[in-house]
Short mmCIF file of N, CA and C in Angstrom, two decimals:
data_model
loop_
_atom_site.label_atom_id
_atom_site.label_comp_id
_atom_site.label_asym_id
_atom_site.label_seq_id
_atom_site.Cartn_x
_atom_site.Cartn_y
_atom_site.Cartn_z
N MET C 1 -0.84 7.03 29.41
CA MET C 1 0.22 6.05 29.43
C MET C 1 1.56 6.78 29.34
N THR C 2 2.51 6.38 30.14
CA THR C 2 3.85 6.94 30.12
C THR C 2 4.63 6.31 28.98
N GLN C 3 5.33 7.13 28.23
CA GLN C 3 6.12 6.62 27.12
C GLN C 3 7.43 6.04 27.64
N VAL C 4 7.74 4.83 27.19
CA VAL C 4 8.99 4.18 27.50
C VAL C 4 9.92 4.46 26.33
N LEU C 5 11.08 5.04 26.58
CA LEU C 5 11.99 5.36 25.50
C LEU C 5 12.84 4.14 25.16
N LEU C 6 12.59 3.58 23.99
CA LEU C 6 13.32 2.40 23.53
C LEU C 6 14.09 2.75 22.27
N ASP C 7 15.25 2.12 22.08
CA ASP C 7 15.98 2.33 20.84
C ASP C 7 15.31 1.54 19.71
N ALA C 8 15.78 1.76 18.50
CA ALA C 8 15.14 1.15 17.33
C ALA C 8 15.15 -0.37 17.39
N ARG C 9 16.24 -0.94 17.85
CA ARG C 9 16.31 -2.41 17.94
C ARG C 9 15.25 -2.94 18.92
N ALA C 10 15.14 -2.31 20.07
CA ALA C 10 14.15 -2.75 21.06
C ALA C 10 12.73 -2.56 20.53
N LEU C 11 12.49 -1.46 19.82
CA LEU C 11 11.16 -1.25 19.23
C LEU C 11 10.85 -2.31 18.17
N SER C 12 11.86 -2.69 17.39
CA SER C 12 11.62 -3.74 16.39
C SER C 12 11.28 -5.05 17.09
N ASP C 13 11.86 -5.31 18.25
CA ASP C 13 11.53 -6.52 19.01
C ASP C 13 10.08 -6.48 19.51
N VAL C 14 9.63 -5.30 19.91
CA VAL C 14 8.24 -5.14 20.35
C VAL C 14 7.30 -5.43 19.18
N ALA C 15 7.61 -4.90 18.01
CA ALA C 15 6.78 -5.14 16.83
C ALA C 15 6.72 -6.63 16.50
N VAL C 16 7.86 -7.31 16.58
CA VAL C 16 7.90 -8.75 16.31
C VAL C 16 7.00 -9.51 17.27
N LYS C 17 7.03 -9.14 18.55
CA LYS C 17 6.16 -9.80 19.53
C LYS C 17 4.69 -9.65 19.16
N GLY C 18 4.32 -8.47 18.69
CA GLY C 18 2.93 -8.25 18.27
C GLY C 18 2.56 -9.11 17.07
N LEU C 19 3.49 -9.29 16.15
CA LEU C 19 3.24 -10.12 14.97
C LEU C 19 3.18 -11.61 15.33
N LEU C 20 4.04 -12.02 16.24
CA LEU C 20 4.02 -13.42 16.68
C LEU C 20 2.74 -13.76 17.42
N GLU C 21 2.20 -12.78 18.14
CA GLU C 21 0.96 -12.98 18.91
C GLU C 21 -0.18 -13.45 18.01
N ILE C 22 -0.20 -12.98 16.76
CA ILE C 22 -1.29 -13.30 15.83
C ILE C 22 -0.78 -14.27 14.74
N LYS C 23 0.32 -14.96 15.04
CA LYS C 23 0.85 -15.99 14.16
C LYS C 23 1.29 -15.49 12.78
N GLY C 24 2.01 -14.38 12.78
CA GLY C 24 2.61 -13.89 11.55
C GLY C 24 3.61 -14.90 11.01
N GLN C 25 3.76 -14.93 9.71
CA GLN C 25 4.64 -15.90 9.07
C GLN C 25 5.84 -15.20 8.43
N ASP C 26 6.94 -15.96 8.34
CA ASP C 26 8.14 -15.48 7.65
C ASP C 26 8.55 -14.09 8.10
N ILE C 27 8.66 -13.91 9.39
CA ILE C 27 9.02 -12.61 9.96
C ILE C 27 10.52 -12.41 9.83
N VAL C 28 10.90 -11.26 9.32
CA VAL C 28 12.31 -10.89 9.24
C VAL C 28 12.49 -9.47 9.75
N LYS C 29 13.57 -9.29 10.49
CA LYS C 29 13.96 -7.97 10.98
C LYS C 29 15.22 -7.59 10.22
N MET C 30 15.18 -6.44 9.56
CA MET C 30 16.31 -5.99 8.75
C MET C 30 16.91 -4.72 9.35
N ASP C 31 18.20 -4.79 9.67
CA ASP C 31 18.92 -3.65 10.23
C ASP C 31 19.46 -2.83 9.05
N LEU C 32 18.87 -1.68 8.81
CA LEU C 32 19.22 -0.83 7.68
C LEU C 32 20.18 0.30 8.04
N ARG C 33 20.64 0.32 9.26
CA ARG C 33 21.44 1.46 9.72
C ARG C 33 22.72 1.67 8.93
N LYS C 34 23.30 0.61 8.39
CA LYS C 34 24.56 0.75 7.66
C LYS C 34 24.38 0.61 6.15
N THR C 35 23.16 0.72 5.67
CA THR C 35 22.91 0.60 4.23
C THR C 35 22.79 1.99 3.61
N ASP C 36 23.18 2.08 2.37
CA ASP C 36 23.10 3.35 1.65
C ASP C 36 21.65 3.70 1.33
N GLY C 37 21.30 4.93 1.57
CA GLY C 37 19.99 5.43 1.19
C GLY C 37 18.83 5.03 2.09
N ALA C 38 19.11 4.36 3.18
CA ALA C 38 18.03 3.93 4.08
C ALA C 38 17.41 5.15 4.77
N ILE C 39 16.09 5.13 4.86
CA ILE C 39 15.38 6.25 5.51
C ILE C 39 14.87 5.87 6.89
N THR C 40 15.21 4.67 7.34
CA THR C 40 14.81 4.20 8.66
C THR C 40 15.91 3.29 9.19
N ASP C 41 15.83 2.95 10.46
CA ASP C 41 16.83 2.06 11.05
C ASP C 41 16.52 0.58 10.84
N TYR C 42 15.24 0.23 10.96
CA TYR C 42 14.84 -1.17 10.84
C TYR C 42 13.58 -1.32 10.00
N PHE C 43 13.54 -2.38 9.22
CA PHE C 43 12.31 -2.90 8.63
C PHE C 43 11.96 -4.15 9.41
N VAL C 44 10.69 -4.31 9.70
CA VAL C 44 10.16 -5.58 10.18
C VAL C 44 9.16 -6.00 9.13
N ILE C 45 9.38 -7.18 8.54
CA ILE C 45 8.56 -7.65 7.43
C ILE C 45 7.91 -8.96 7.83
N CYS C 46 6.64 -9.10 7.45
CA CYS C 46 5.86 -10.26 7.87
C CYS C 46 4.85 -10.62 6.78
N THR C 47 4.45 -11.88 6.75
CA THR C 47 3.43 -12.34 5.81
C THR C 47 2.19 -12.77 6.57
N GLY C 48 1.02 -12.40 6.03
CA GLY C 48 -0.26 -12.86 6.54
C GLY C 48 -0.91 -13.77 5.52
N THR C 49 -1.84 -14.59 5.97
CA THR C 49 -2.45 -15.61 5.12
C THR C 49 -3.69 -15.13 4.36
N SER C 50 -4.26 -14.01 4.76
CA SER C 50 -5.46 -13.46 4.11
C SER C 50 -5.50 -11.97 4.39
N ASP C 51 -6.38 -11.25 3.70
CA ASP C 51 -6.46 -9.81 3.95
C ASP C 51 -6.85 -9.53 5.40
N ARG C 52 -7.74 -10.32 5.94
CA ARG C 52 -8.16 -10.15 7.34
C ARG C 52 -7.00 -10.44 8.29
N HIS C 53 -6.20 -11.47 7.99
CA HIS C 53 -5.05 -11.80 8.82
C HIS C 53 -4.03 -10.66 8.78
N VAL C 54 -3.79 -10.11 7.60
CA VAL C 54 -2.86 -8.96 7.48
C VAL C 54 -3.36 -7.80 8.35
N GLN C 55 -4.64 -7.51 8.31
CA GLN C 55 -5.21 -6.44 9.13
C GLN C 55 -5.07 -6.74 10.62
N SER C 56 -5.31 -7.98 11.01
CA SER C 56 -5.17 -8.38 12.42
C SER C 56 -3.73 -8.29 12.89
N LEU C 57 -2.79 -8.66 12.02
CA LEU C 57 -1.37 -8.53 12.35
C LEU C 57 -1.01 -7.07 12.58
N ALA C 58 -1.51 -6.20 11.72
CA ALA C 58 -1.24 -4.76 11.87
C ALA C 58 -1.84 -4.24 13.18
N ASP C 59 -3.06 -4.64 13.48
CA ASP C 59 -3.69 -4.22 14.73
C ASP C 59 -2.88 -4.67 15.95
N SER C 60 -2.39 -5.91 15.91
CA SER C 60 -1.62 -6.44 17.01
C SER C 60 -0.29 -5.70 17.15
N ALA C 61 0.39 -5.46 16.04
CA ALA C 61 1.65 -4.72 16.09
C ALA C 61 1.43 -3.33 16.69
N MET C 62 0.38 -2.65 16.25
CA MET C 62 0.09 -1.31 16.78
C MET C 62 -0.25 -1.36 18.26
N LYS C 63 -0.95 -2.40 18.68
CA LYS C 63 -1.31 -2.55 20.09
C LYS C 63 -0.05 -2.74 20.94
N PHE C 64 0.86 -3.58 20.49
CA PHE C 64 2.09 -3.81 21.23
C PHE C 64 2.95 -2.55 21.27
N MET C 65 3.01 -1.83 20.16
CA MET C 65 3.79 -0.60 20.12
C MET C 65 3.17 0.46 21.03
N ALA C 66 1.85 0.52 21.07
CA ALA C 66 1.16 1.48 21.94
C ALA C 66 1.47 1.22 23.41
N ARG C 67 1.69 -0.05 23.76
CA ARG C 67 2.02 -0.39 25.15
C ARG C 67 3.31 0.26 25.62
N VAL C 68 4.20 0.58 24.68
CA VAL C 68 5.45 1.26 25.05
C VAL C 68 5.40 2.74 24.65
N GLY C 69 4.18 3.22 24.38
CA GLY C 69 3.98 4.65 24.12
C GLY C 69 4.23 5.09 22.70
N GLU C 70 4.31 4.16 21.75
CA GLU C 70 4.59 4.51 20.36
C GLU C 70 3.31 4.50 19.52
N LYS C 71 3.15 5.54 18.72
CA LYS C 71 2.05 5.62 17.76
C LYS C 71 2.65 5.77 16.38
N PRO C 72 2.03 5.16 15.37
CA PRO C 72 2.60 5.30 14.03
C PRO C 72 2.52 6.73 13.51
N ILE C 73 3.57 7.14 12.81
CA ILE C 73 3.57 8.43 12.13
C ILE C 73 2.56 8.38 10.98
N SER C 74 2.56 7.23 10.30
CA SER C 74 1.57 7.01 9.26
C SER C 74 1.30 5.52 9.13
N LYS C 75 0.14 5.21 8.59
CA LYS C 75 -0.24 3.82 8.33
C LYS C 75 -0.96 3.78 7.00
N GLU C 76 -0.57 2.83 6.18
CA GLU C 76 -1.12 2.72 4.83
C GLU C 76 -1.58 1.28 4.58
N GLY C 77 -2.64 1.13 3.80
CA GLY C 77 -3.08 -0.17 3.33
C GLY C 77 -3.98 -0.96 4.24
N LEU C 78 -4.40 -0.40 5.35
CA LEU C 78 -5.24 -1.15 6.30
C LEU C 78 -6.57 -1.58 5.69
N GLN C 79 -7.14 -0.75 4.85
CA GLN C 79 -8.45 -1.08 4.27
C GLN C 79 -8.40 -2.30 3.37
N HIS C 80 -7.35 -2.39 2.56
CA HIS C 80 -7.29 -3.46 1.57
C HIS C 80 -6.65 -4.73 2.12
N GLY C 81 -5.72 -4.62 3.03
CA GLY C 81 -5.12 -5.78 3.66
C GLY C 81 -4.20 -6.60 2.77
N GLU C 82 -3.67 -5.99 1.71
CA GLU C 82 -2.71 -6.70 0.86
C GLU C 82 -1.28 -6.38 1.28
N TRP C 83 -1.05 -5.11 1.59
CA TRP C 83 0.25 -4.65 2.08
C TRP C 83 -0.05 -3.51 3.04
N VAL C 84 0.25 -3.73 4.31
CA VAL C 84 0.08 -2.69 5.31
C VAL C 84 1.47 -2.19 5.69
N LEU C 85 1.62 -0.88 5.71
CA LEU C 85 2.86 -0.24 6.10
C LEU C 85 2.57 0.61 7.34
N LEU C 86 3.32 0.36 8.39
CA LEU C 86 3.22 1.13 9.64
C LEU C 86 4.56 1.81 9.87
N ASP C 87 4.56 3.13 9.80
CA ASP C 87 5.79 3.91 9.90
C ASP C 87 5.90 4.49 11.31
N TYR C 88 6.94 4.07 12.01
CA TYR C 88 7.22 4.58 13.35
C TYR C 88 8.48 5.44 13.38
N GLY C 89 8.90 5.92 12.22
CA GLY C 89 10.10 6.75 12.14
C GLY C 89 11.35 5.91 12.05
N ASN C 90 11.83 5.42 13.18
CA ASN C 90 13.05 4.63 13.15
C ASN C 90 12.83 3.14 12.88
N ILE C 91 11.59 2.71 12.83
CA ILE C 91 11.27 1.38 12.32
C ILE C 91 10.03 1.48 11.43
N VAL C 92 10.01 0.64 10.40
CA VAL C 92 8.86 0.56 9.52
C VAL C 92 8.46 -0.89 9.45
N ILE C 93 7.18 -1.14 9.69
CA ILE C 93 6.64 -2.51 9.67
C ILE C 93 5.88 -2.69 8.36
N HIS C 94 6.22 -3.76 7.64
CA HIS C 94 5.55 -4.12 6.40
C HIS C 94 4.87 -5.47 6.61
N ILE C 95 3.57 -5.54 6.35
CA ILE C 95 2.83 -6.79 6.47
C ILE C 95 2.16 -7.06 5.13
N PHE C 96 2.49 -8.19 4.54
CA PHE C 96 2.07 -8.50 3.18
C PHE C 96 1.24 -9.77 3.10
N LEU C 97 0.41 -9.85 2.07
CA LEU C 97 -0.06 -11.14 1.58
C LEU C 97 1.12 -11.78 0.86
N ARG C 98 1.18 -13.11 0.83
CA ARG C 98 2.34 -13.83 0.27
C ARG C 98 2.67 -13.39 -1.16
N ASP C 99 1.68 -13.33 -2.05
CA ASP C 99 1.94 -12.98 -3.45
C ASP C 99 2.46 -11.55 -3.59
N VAL C 100 1.94 -10.66 -2.79
CA VAL C 100 2.38 -9.26 -2.85
C VAL C 100 3.82 -9.15 -2.33
N ARG C 101 4.12 -9.87 -1.27
CA ARG C 101 5.49 -9.86 -0.74
C ARG C 101 6.46 -10.42 -1.78
N SER C 102 6.07 -11.48 -2.45
CA SER C 102 6.92 -12.08 -3.48
C SER C 102 7.15 -11.11 -4.64
N PHE C 103 6.14 -10.34 -4.98
CA PHE C 103 6.26 -9.38 -6.08
C PHE C 103 7.24 -8.25 -5.74
N TYR C 104 7.13 -7.67 -4.55
CA TYR C 104 7.95 -6.51 -4.20
C TYR C 104 9.35 -6.88 -3.69
N ARG C 105 9.50 -8.03 -3.09
CA ARG C 105 10.80 -8.58 -2.65
C ARG C 105 11.67 -7.55 -1.94
N LEU C 106 11.13 -6.93 -0.89
CA LEU C 106 11.88 -5.92 -0.15
C LEU C 106 13.19 -6.47 0.39
N GLU C 107 13.19 -7.73 0.78
CA GLU C 107 14.42 -8.33 1.31
C GLU C 107 15.55 -8.27 0.27
N ASN C 108 15.20 -8.42 -1.00
CA ASN C 108 16.21 -8.37 -2.06
C ASN C 108 16.63 -6.93 -2.36
N LEU C 109 15.68 -6.00 -2.29
CA LEU C 109 16.02 -4.60 -2.54
C LEU C 109 17.02 -4.06 -1.52
N TRP C 110 16.92 -4.56 -0.32
CA TRP C 110 17.81 -4.14 0.77
C TRP C 110 18.72 -5.31 1.16
N GLY C 111 19.23 -6.01 0.14
CA GLY C 111 20.01 -7.23 0.36
C GLY C 111 21.28 -7.04 1.15
N ASP C 112 21.82 -5.82 1.22
CA ASP C 112 23.04 -5.59 1.98
C ASP C 112 22.77 -5.35 3.46
N ALA C 113 21.51 -5.36 3.85
CA ALA C 113 21.16 -5.16 5.26
C ALA C 113 21.35 -6.47 6.03
N LYS C 114 21.71 -6.34 7.28
CA LYS C 114 21.80 -7.51 8.16
C LYS C 114 20.37 -7.94 8.49
N SER C 115 20.06 -9.21 8.23
CA SER C 115 18.71 -9.72 8.44
C SER C 115 18.67 -10.79 9.51
N GLU C 116 17.63 -10.74 10.31
CA GLU C 116 17.40 -11.74 11.33
C GLU C 116 16.01 -12.35 11.10
N TRP C 117 15.99 -13.61 10.69
CA TRP C 117 14.73 -14.31 10.45
C TRP C 117 14.19 -14.83 11.76
N ILE C 118 12.94 -14.53 12.04
CA ILE C 118 12.31 -14.94 13.30
C ILE C 118 11.61 -16.28 13.11
N ARG C 119 10.83 -16.36 12.05
CA ARG C 119 10.20 -17.63 11.64
C ARG C 119 9.44 -17.41 10.37
#
């Protein structure tokens, strides 16, 4: 497969499409480029309804990213399905169970970031 070179914003849109495909909930895209201490350009955060749903959301996001030639640098949490982190360098995808997302509140930790709620 030929790699399509996309900027971080376009890659975050690809990730969102993968999450929407499997009915991800409460999807938010956070632009971290102008925040202090950010180690990536974008967070894409999503909620799944069960551990299996979280795993399916991660699989779909990875499938959509692979279509544009992107592979994760690292992936964490796939076995447990409570919080999956997919690191693509300039974007990081977080997929949570609702209670876990509420506990960590990443949106609040990066409250100065520009956020775009998808649904």
